[in-house]
Tab-separated table of C-alpha atoms in Angstrom:
chain	number	residue	atom	x	y	z
A	1	MET	CA	71.872	75.137	61.194
A	2	SER	CA	75.664	75.371	62.119
A	3	ILE	CA	76.991	78.065	64.183
A	4	PRO	CA	80.461	79.490	62.584
A	5	TYR	CA	83.313	79.073	64.268
A	6	SER	CA	83.881	81.593	66.268
A	7	GLY	CA	87.092	81.830	68.611
A	8	THR	CA	91.146	81.735	68.560
A	9	ILE	CA	92.325	79.139	66.280
A	10	ARG	CA	95.496	79.438	67.985
A	11	ARG	CA	96.124	79.593	72.186
A	12	SER	CA	97.744	82.497	73.865
A	13	GLY	CA	101.466	81.514	75.965
A	14	GLY	CA	99.654	82.948	79.248
A	15	VAL	CA	100.597	86.064	80.652
A	16	VAL	CA	104.346	84.925	80.537
A	17	SER	CA	104.909	84.719	76.909
A	18	ALA	CA	102.993	88.544	76.411
A	19	ILE	CA	105.420	90.028	79.232
A	20	GLY	CA	108.095	88.676	76.764
A	21	LYS	CA	106.655	89.691	73.801
A	22	GLN	CA	107.004	93.192	75.226
A	23	LEU	CA	110.334	92.862	76.412
A	24	ARG	CA	111.880	91.580	72.881
A	25	ALA	CA	110.374	95.127	71.576
A	26	VAL	CA	111.654	97.314	74.608
A	27	ASN	CA	114.239	99.868	72.970
A	28	LEU	CA	115.438	102.471	75.562
A	29	LYS	CA	117.578	104.093	72.936
A	30	ALA	CA	115.502	107.266	73.948
A	31	ALA	CA	115.507	107.535	77.985
A	32	LYS	CA	118.195	109.019	79.501
A	33	ARG	CA	117.760	107.591	83.171
A	34	ILE	CA	115.083	105.633	84.428
A	35	THR	CA	114.361	106.160	88.331
A	36	VAL	CA	112.129	103.597	90.140
A	37	LYS	CA	110.975	104.788	93.501
A	38	PHE	CA	109.113	102.620	96.105
A	39	ASP	CA	108.357	101.756	99.061
A	40	PRO	CA	109.537	97.880	100.148
A	41	PHE	CA	106.601	97.187	102.473
A	42	GLY	CA	104.584	98.531	100.727
A	43	ASP	CA	101.031	96.484	99.086
A	44	ASN	CA	101.447	96.802	95.721
A	45	VAL	CA	105.179	96.688	94.763
A	46	VAL	CA	105.327	93.442	93.725
A	47	HIS	CA	104.691	94.620	89.876
A	48	THR	CA	106.880	97.437	90.109
A	49	ARG	CA	109.566	95.185	91.804
A	50	ASN	CA	109.040	92.213	89.212
A	51	PHE	CA	109.473	95.479	86.634
A	52	LEU	CA	112.653	96.747	88.319
A	53	HIS	CA	113.714	93.337	88.015
A	54	PHE	CA	113.722	93.075	83.853
A	55	MET	CA	114.854	95.977	83.294
A	56	SER	CA	118.011	95.151	84.541
A	57	SER	CA	118.530	92.442	82.757
A	58	PRO	CA	121.334	93.019	80.634
A	59	LYS	CA	119.915	92.685	77.044
A	60	ILE	CA	118.070	95.840	77.880
A	61	ILE	CA	120.868	97.491	78.684
A	62	LEU	CA	122.417	96.545	76.216
A	63	THR	CA	120.235	98.574	74.042
A	64	ASN	CA	120.770	102.029	74.889
A	65	PRO	CA	124.340	101.482	77.927
A	66	ASN	CA	124.198	105.122	78.866
A	67	CYS	CA	121.060	104.608	80.141
A	68	VAL	CA	120.984	105.016	84.052
A	69	LEU	CA	118.699	103.065	85.748
A	70	LYS	CA	118.685	104.237	89.463
A	71	THR	CA	116.596	102.315	92.468
A	72	GLU	CA	115.073	104.603	94.659
A	73	ILE	CA	113.461	103.103	98.116
A	74	VAL	CA	111.549	105.383	100.070
A	75	CYS	CA	109.648	104.783	103.823
A	76	ASP	CA	106.216	107.204	103.482
A	77	ARG	CA	104.127	104.602	102.459
A	78	SER	CA	104.076	106.512	98.905
A	79	GLU	CA	102.802	105.054	96.004
A	80	PRO	CA	105.246	103.207	93.751
A	81	THR	CA	106.695	105.361	90.501
A	82	VAL	CA	108.387	104.529	87.639
A	83	ASP	CA	110.144	107.823	85.840
A	84	ILE	CA	112.065	108.045	82.818
A	85	THR	CA	113.623	111.230	81.334
A	86	ILE	CA	113.910	111.476	77.794
A	87	VAL	CA	117.528	112.785	76.256
A	88	PRO	CA	117.375	115.980	75.689
A	89	SER	CA	118.078	115.437	71.477
A	90	ILE	CA	114.825	113.687	71.224
A	91	ALA	CA	112.522	115.582	73.971
A	92	GLU	CA	113.182	119.007	71.845
A	93	THR	CA	111.443	116.947	68.920
A	94	ALA	CA	108.846	114.865	70.548
A	95	ASN	CA	107.707	117.890	73.172
A	96	ILE	CA	108.292	115.066	76.068
A	97	LYS	CA	110.458	115.467	78.685
A	98	LYS	CA	109.547	113.141	81.310
A	99	VAL	CA	107.231	110.301	81.692
A	100	THR	CA	106.492	109.184	84.727
A	101	LEU	CA	104.746	105.678	85.805
A	102	LYS	CA	102.214	105.559	88.543
A	103	SER	CA	102.424	101.401	88.977
A	104	GLY	CA	100.447	101.092	91.813
A	105	ASN	CA	97.547	99.669	90.250
A	106	LEU	CA	99.673	98.823	87.456
A	107	THR	CA	100.466	95.069	86.445
A	108	CYS	CA	104.321	94.244	85.041
A	109	LEU	CA	102.911	93.277	81.557
A	110	GLU	CA	100.579	97.047	81.408
A	111	LEU	CA	104.044	98.180	82.441
A	112	LEU	CA	105.965	97.151	80.221
A	113	GLN	CA	102.699	97.723	77.890
A	114	LEU	CA	103.275	101.316	78.370
A	115	LEU	CA	106.734	101.404	77.764
A	116	ASN	CA	106.821	99.999	74.632
A	117	LYS	CA	103.865	102.643	73.865
A	118	HIS	CA	105.734	105.614	74.992
A	119	ILE	CA	109.183	105.198	74.933
A	120	THR	CA	110.556	102.615	72.113
A	121	THR	CA	108.103	104.750	69.932
A	122	LEU	CA	110.541	107.463	70.458
A	123	ALA	CA	113.488	105.616	69.759
A	124	PRO	CA	115.489	106.624	66.523
A	125	ALA	CA	115.473	104.721	63.767
A	126	ASP	CA	119.222	102.259	63.200
A	127	GLN	CA	121.481	103.731	61.117
A	128	ILE	CA	122.850	100.977	59.129
A	129	SER	CA	126.675	101.802	59.333
A	130	THR	CA	128.020	101.076	55.625
A	131	THR	CA	131.588	100.124	55.346
A	132	ILE	CA	133.490	100.353	52.264
A	133	THR	CA	135.670	97.235	51.503
A	134	LYS	CA	138.731	98.407	49.267
A	135	SER	CA	137.531	96.410	46.186
A	136	GLU	CA	134.878	99.061	46.201
A	137	LYS	CA	136.857	101.820	46.792
A	138	LYS	CA	139.333	100.428	44.302
A	139	GLY	CA	136.588	100.174	41.690
A	140	LYS	CA	135.613	104.029	42.858
A	141	LYS	CA	138.989	105.383	41.936
A	142	LYS	CA	138.789	103.451	38.286
B	1	MET	CA	128.206	35.158	39.927
B	2	ALA	CA	129.944	34.682	42.793
B	3	LEU	CA	132.453	37.485	42.603
B	4	THR	CA	129.272	40.077	41.761
B	5	ASN	CA	127.782	39.091	45.200
B	6	ARG	CA	131.020	39.408	46.636
B	7	ALA	CA	130.985	43.581	45.238
B	8	LEU	CA	127.308	44.216	45.911
B	9	LEU	CA	126.093	44.755	49.473
B	10	GLN	CA	125.341	41.491	51.828
B	11	THR	CA	121.622	41.330	52.653
B	12	SER	CA	121.100	38.367	55.985
B	13	ALA	CA	118.762	36.446	54.983
B	14	PRO	CA	115.647	36.265	57.970
B	15	LEU	CA	115.528	34.069	60.516
B	16	LEU	CA	111.997	31.843	60.275
B	17	PHE	CA	109.913	30.490	62.933
B	18	THR	CA	107.590	28.065	61.729
B	19	ARG	CA	103.984	28.869	63.895
B	20	ARG	CA	100.993	26.748	61.148
B	21	PHE	CA	101.521	24.856	58.339
B	22	ARG	CA	97.800	24.481	56.439
B	23	GLY	CA	96.879	22.890	59.505
B	24	LYS	CA	93.133	24.264	61.063
B	25	ILE	CA	93.102	27.249	63.494
B	26	ASN	CA	91.898	26.044	66.740
B	27	VAL	CA	89.997	28.976	68.835
B	28	GLN	CA	87.794	25.994	70.633
B	29	LYS	CA	90.335	24.442	73.008
B	30	PRO	CA	93.162	27.034	73.301
B	31	ARG	CA	96.059	25.935	75.091
B	32	LYS	CA	96.541	27.611	78.953
B	33	PRO	CA	99.082	30.124	78.350
B	34	HIS	CA	102.399	30.364	80.166
B	35	PHE	CA	102.756	31.932	83.455
B	36	GLY	CA	104.635	35.017	82.269
B	37	ARG	CA	102.431	35.436	79.389
B	38	GLN	CA	99.053	34.654	81.702
B	39	ILE	CA	100.130	37.540	83.586
B	40	LEU	CA	101.017	39.925	81.325
B	41	ILE	CA	97.025	38.973	79.859
B	42	ASP	CA	95.447	39.839	83.428
B	43	ILE	CA	97.787	43.061	83.989
B	44	SER	CA	96.171	44.305	80.480
B	45	LYS	CA	92.523	43.489	80.853
B	46	PRO	CA	90.178	45.990	80.600
B	47	PHE	CA	87.956	47.821	83.745
B	48	PHE	CA	84.820	49.409	83.585
B	49	GLY	CA	83.494	50.644	86.656
B	50	PRO	CA	79.919	50.964	87.268
B	51	PRO	CA	77.181	52.185	84.578
B	52	LYS	CA	76.272	55.729	84.477
B	53	TYR	CA	72.647	55.002	85.853
B	54	MET	CA	74.175	53.111	88.839
B	55	LEU	CA	76.618	56.316	89.725
B	56	PRO	CA	75.129	59.049	92.292
B	57	GLU	CA	74.290	62.073	90.731
B	58	ILE	CA	77.609	64.287	92.256
B	59	VAL	CA	80.292	62.288	90.313
B	60	LYS	CA	78.063	63.264	86.984
B	61	CYS	CA	79.200	66.720	87.185
B	62	GLU	CA	80.266	68.074	84.129
B	63	LYS	CA	81.644	71.240	85.809
B	64	ALA	CA	85.271	72.138	85.349
B	65	LYS	CA	87.354	70.741	88.174
B	66	ASP	CA	90.088	71.399	90.162
B	67	THR	CA	92.417	68.696	89.212
B	68	PHE	CA	95.918	69.507	88.487
B	69	GLY	CA	94.917	72.059	91.924
B	70	ARG	CA	98.059	72.268	94.542
B	71	LYS	CA	98.641	69.655	96.860
B	72	GLU	CA	100.405	70.605	100.083
B	73	ILE	CA	102.889	68.192	100.452
B	74	ASP	CA	104.746	68.053	103.801
B	75	ASN	CA	108.605	68.547	102.867
B	76	PRO	CA	111.310	67.028	104.815
B	77	PHE	CA	114.299	69.145	103.036
B	78	GLU	CA	111.899	72.417	103.020
B	79	ARG	CA	111.451	71.698	106.654
B	80	ILE	CA	115.327	71.707	107.026
B	81	LEU	CA	115.775	74.203	105.248
B	82	ALA	CA	113.548	76.675	107.169
B	83	ASN	CA	115.179	75.230	109.631
B	84	GLU	CA	118.487	76.813	109.328
B	85	CYS	CA	116.547	80.217	108.080
B	86	LEU	CA	115.018	80.328	111.215
B	87	ASN	CA	118.667	79.841	113.082
B	88	TRP	CA	120.536	82.335	111.389
B	89	PHE	CA	118.173	84.891	111.933
B	90	ASN	CA	118.431	84.003	115.902
B	91	THR	CA	121.791	83.692	115.907
B	92	SER	CA	122.559	87.072	114.050
B	93	LYS	CA	122.693	90.336	115.337
B	94	MET	CA	122.036	92.005	112.333
B	95	VAL	CA	119.633	90.655	109.252
B	96	ILE	CA	119.481	92.978	106.272
B	97	PHE	CA	117.113	92.332	102.944
B	98	LEU	CA	118.304	93.036	99.940
B	99	HIS	CA	116.333	93.349	96.123
B	100	VAL	CA	117.920	92.168	93.900
B	101	ASN	CA	118.321	93.597	90.130
B	102	SER	CA	119.187	91.147	87.240
B	103	ILE	CA	123.009	90.050	88.715
B	104	SER	CA	125.204	87.894	87.368
B	105	MET	CA	127.197	84.891	89.463
B	106	GLU	CA	130.343	86.871	87.489
B	107	ASP	CA	129.506	89.764	89.172
B	108	GLN	CA	127.615	88.283	92.405
B	109	THR	CA	130.917	86.082	93.251
B	110	PRO	CA	132.980	88.851	94.946
B	111	ILE	CA	130.673	90.513	96.576
B	112	PHE	CA	129.567	87.386	97.962
B	113	ALA	CA	133.809	87.446	99.042
B	114	ALA	CA	133.963	90.700	100.010
B	115	LEU	CA	131.175	90.018	102.297
B	116	LYS	CA	132.746	86.923	103.534
B	117	LYS	CA	135.644	88.495	104.521
B	118	ASN	CA	134.049	90.552	106.964
B	119	ASP	CA	132.318	88.143	108.330
B	120	MET	CA	128.776	88.519	106.594
B	121	HIS	CA	126.980	86.018	105.046
B	122	LEU	CA	124.611	86.414	101.766
B	123	ARG	CA	121.809	83.652	101.747
B	124	THR	CA	118.880	83.001	99.552
B	125	TYR	CA	115.947	81.979	100.441
B	126	GLY	CA	112.580	81.744	98.642
B	127	LYS	CA	109.305	82.877	100.277
B	128	LYS	CA	107.739	79.241	100.541
B	129	ILE	CA	110.803	79.088	102.834
B	130	VAL	CA	110.695	82.460	104.818
B	131	GLY	CA	107.470	81.971	105.004
B	132	MET	CA	107.620	78.529	106.889
B	133	ALA	CA	110.044	79.308	108.836
B	134	THR	CA	108.546	82.875	110.443
B	135	LYS	CA	105.798	81.383	110.907
B	136	GLY	CA	104.397	81.869	114.532
B	137	THR	CA	107.368	83.862	115.785
B	138	ARG	CA	108.690	87.336	115.794
B	139	TYR	CA	109.816	87.748	112.415
B	140	GLU	CA	106.537	87.370	110.655
B	141	ALA	CA	106.494	90.909	109.801
B	142	VAL	CA	109.435	90.490	107.085
B	143	ASN	CA	107.246	88.062	105.013
B	144	GLN	CA	105.614	91.160	103.229
B	145	LEU	CA	109.454	92.258	101.598
B	146	PHE	CA	109.192	88.311	99.642
B	147	THR	CA	107.186	88.785	96.604
B	148	SER	CA	110.328	89.347	94.053
B	149	HIS	CA	114.182	88.175	94.033
B	150	GLN	CA	115.944	88.950	97.448
B	151	ASN	CA	118.756	88.225	99.179
B	152	ILE	CA	119.612	88.018	102.808
B	153	ILE	CA	122.745	89.286	104.439
B	154	PHE	CA	123.652	87.349	108.104
B	155	GLY	CA	125.681	89.368	109.763
B	156	GLN	CA	126.869	91.370	113.245
B	157	PRO	CA	125.939	95.482	113.788
B	158	GLU	CA	128.995	96.411	114.056
B	159	ASN	CA	129.863	95.819	110.312
B	160	ALA	CA	127.134	97.837	109.269
B	161	ALA	CA	129.085	100.808	107.753
B	162	LYS	CA	131.852	98.238	105.489
B	163	MET	CA	128.225	95.929	104.072
B	164	PHE	CA	127.521	99.745	103.078
B	165	LYS	CA	130.322	100.974	101.640
B	166	ILE	CA	130.638	96.971	99.990
B	167	LEU	CA	126.806	97.709	98.344
B	168	LYS	CA	126.998	100.940	97.173
B	169	LYS	CA	129.478	99.503	94.556
B	170	THR	CA	126.747	97.172	93.575
B	171	PRO	CA	123.632	98.588	91.840
B	172	GLN	CA	122.400	95.518	91.493
B	173	LEU	CA	121.382	94.904	95.159
B	174	VAL	CA	119.260	97.175	96.735
B	175	ILE	CA	118.967	97.179	100.460
B	176	MET	CA	115.590	97.764	101.498
B	177	ALA	CA	115.738	97.472	105.164
B	178	GLY	CA	117.025	95.504	108.191
B	179	ILE	CA	116.613	93.912	111.431
B	180	ILE	CA	119.377	95.231	114.383
B	181	GLN	CA	119.349	93.934	117.460
B	182	ASP	CA	115.488	91.924	117.211
B	183	LYS	CA	114.520	95.932	115.977
B	184	LEU	CA	113.035	96.513	112.248
B	185	LEU	CA	114.484	99.375	110.908
B	186	SER	CA	113.816	100.930	107.428
B	187	LYS	CA	116.829	101.783	104.523
B	188	ASN	CA	117.156	105.349	105.709
B	189	ASP	CA	117.105	104.433	109.298
B	190	LEU	CA	120.387	101.861	108.660
B	191	VAL	CA	121.957	104.430	106.708
B	192	GLU	CA	122.058	106.399	109.976
B	193	PHE	CA	122.571	103.252	112.286
B	194	SER	CA	125.895	102.888	109.918
B	195	LYS	CA	127.026	106.278	110.298
B	196	LEU	CA	126.615	106.223	114.491
B	197	PRO	CA	130.276	105.895	116.173
B	198	SER	CA	131.171	102.465	117.995
B	199	LEU	CA	129.212	101.545	121.088
B	200	ASP	CA	132.379	102.889	123.105
B	201	LEU	CA	132.569	105.692	121.642
B	202	ALA	CA	129.460	106.685	122.414
B	203	ARG	CA	129.833	105.603	126.336
B	204	SER	CA	132.927	108.065	126.216
B	205	GLN	CA	130.936	110.870	125.064
B	206	LEU	CA	128.132	110.902	126.565
B	207	CYS	CA	130.484	110.782	129.841
B	208	SER	CA	131.938	113.431	129.206
B	209	VAL	CA	128.935	115.397	128.247
B	210	LEU	CA	127.553	114.567	131.871
B	211	GLN	CA	130.778	115.696	133.312
B	212	SER	CA	130.919	118.389	131.694
B	213	ALA	CA	128.378	120.295	133.204
B	214	GLY	CA	129.975	119.990	136.887
B	215	SER	CA	133.402	120.853	135.468
B	216	CYS	CA	132.094	123.690	134.293
B	217	LEU	CA	130.253	124.664	137.256
B	218	VAL	CA	133.955	124.067	138.890
B	219	GLY	CA	135.413	125.799	136.813
B	220	GLN	CA	133.707	129.696	136.745
B	221	LEU	CA	133.011	128.857	141.121
B	222	ASN	CA	137.179	129.060	140.818
B	223	GLN	CA	137.441	131.762	138.381
B	224	ASN	CA	138.000	134.138	140.243
B	225	GLN	CA	140.377	133.271	142.629
B	226	GLN	CA	142.180	132.033	139.730
B	227	ILE	CA	142.734	135.040	138.131
B	228	LEU	CA	143.969	136.803	141.843
B	229	VAL	CA	146.286	134.131	141.794
B	230	SER	CA	147.762	134.333	138.535
B	231	HIS	CA	147.883	138.451	138.834
B	232	LEU	CA	149.762	137.659	142.221
B	233	GLU	CA	151.941	135.488	141.144
B	234	LYS	CA	152.836	138.441	138.182
B	235	HIS	CA	153.473	140.669	140.510
B	236	ILE	CA	156.286	138.521	142.734
B	237	SER	CA	157.823	137.373	139.733
B	238	ILE	CA	158.111	141.276	138.036
B	239	GLN	CA	159.400	142.390	141.838
B	240	ASN	CA	162.039	139.533	141.926
B	241	SER	CA	163.452	139.980	138.775
B	242	PRO	CA	165.981	143.286	138.416
B	243	ILE	CA	164.095	146.193	137.811
B	244	THR	CA	165.014	148.212	134.716
B	245	GLU	CA	162.914	150.922	132.519
B	246	ASP	CA	161.199	147.687	130.166
B	247	ASN	CA	160.560	145.835	133.161
B	248	LYS	CA	158.801	149.419	134.922
B	249	ALA	CA	156.680	150.102	132.052
B	250	ASP	CA	154.947	146.105	131.946
B	251	ALA	CA	154.426	146.913	135.316
B	252	LYS	CA	152.395	149.997	134.889
B	253	VAL	CA	150.765	148.141	132.176
B	254	GLU	CA	149.984	145.636	133.903
B	255	ASP	CA	148.864	147.590	136.703
B	256	LYS	CA	146.341	149.303	134.649
B	257	THR	CA	144.674	145.429	133.301
B	258	ASP	CA	144.505	144.523	137.001
B	259	ALA	CA	142.708	147.734	137.871
B	260	ASN	CA	140.231	146.914	134.742
B	261	VAL	CA	139.762	143.585	135.788
B	262	GLU	CA	139.198	144.375	139.624
B	263	SER	CA	136.477	146.862	138.530
């Protein structure tokens, strides 16, 4: 007569931990330039601004120091956008030159999820640099 | 035996208090407890409210109640900060609002110092404080900007160009908008304002423009007379100077040019 258990066993940590999870996964190695454009007096720029704040954090910049983050302020009540130009070498293989996210109706979490879906997946795999120690070299010689 | 005892770890004997020894347990006539003990007993007595059948229905509702809802508490410190913020707004002719990207204190301090040297003050106020400060005043439109992280620069309009120069070097601080002499300007307007010359220079330019119309007219009216005067002077100078072949040739050329002008 008992109803089988339905629902989650673990509770979610909320939006903040979801954002944190996405941020930990971000890898900007495939991005050459990120331009965030918004109108400061717009109604729907909260999430874009928060996204910009997260993108400018040192940890994420460290994933690709060559990636330039630019902020553009416009005064013409246009919709906020995030333009990401892909690194040319990866753009050739993936056939994507530019990714544009129109963030007027997107939350910060959704922006990060889209970023991870499109940009992080294009990031090249980490090449493990092998360093040969002196003893190994000697052994090889022998 | 004693030697080995001393070598081993000494355990202290437990302190014993006798409460009861073989006698009956007194339950029917307990003695009055000490005053302090009585107080504790009275404090820790359980309290049972009225029975459920006597409670009104509305209290028995099981829907989720907003027990953790925010209560508006009047915080005097916030009021003081709001006053201070409004003071800054009123005393500074130039107020610039910046969007703050992630910036470390290490990077922020030199900018703060550079602005301070130029008589500008970089301050951070939260959304709530600025809302309290600007409520009912003419600065209310500014609340729209305070949705993420932001800083405010309070200063005088003369230093606008220097401010732009300082902030150009910091990509983490982004200029959004500003208030200059009670007028809210967008970023493009601010950039144009910073490129304007100083007020005295602008006034002198205006004066020169106004004067140029009149002076142009005067010049044009006097032009013919002045040409005549100059030619006559040249004639006199030629006649007075010793007459040589070159002078004669020059005189002929000048006569021809005079003829051209007069015709």
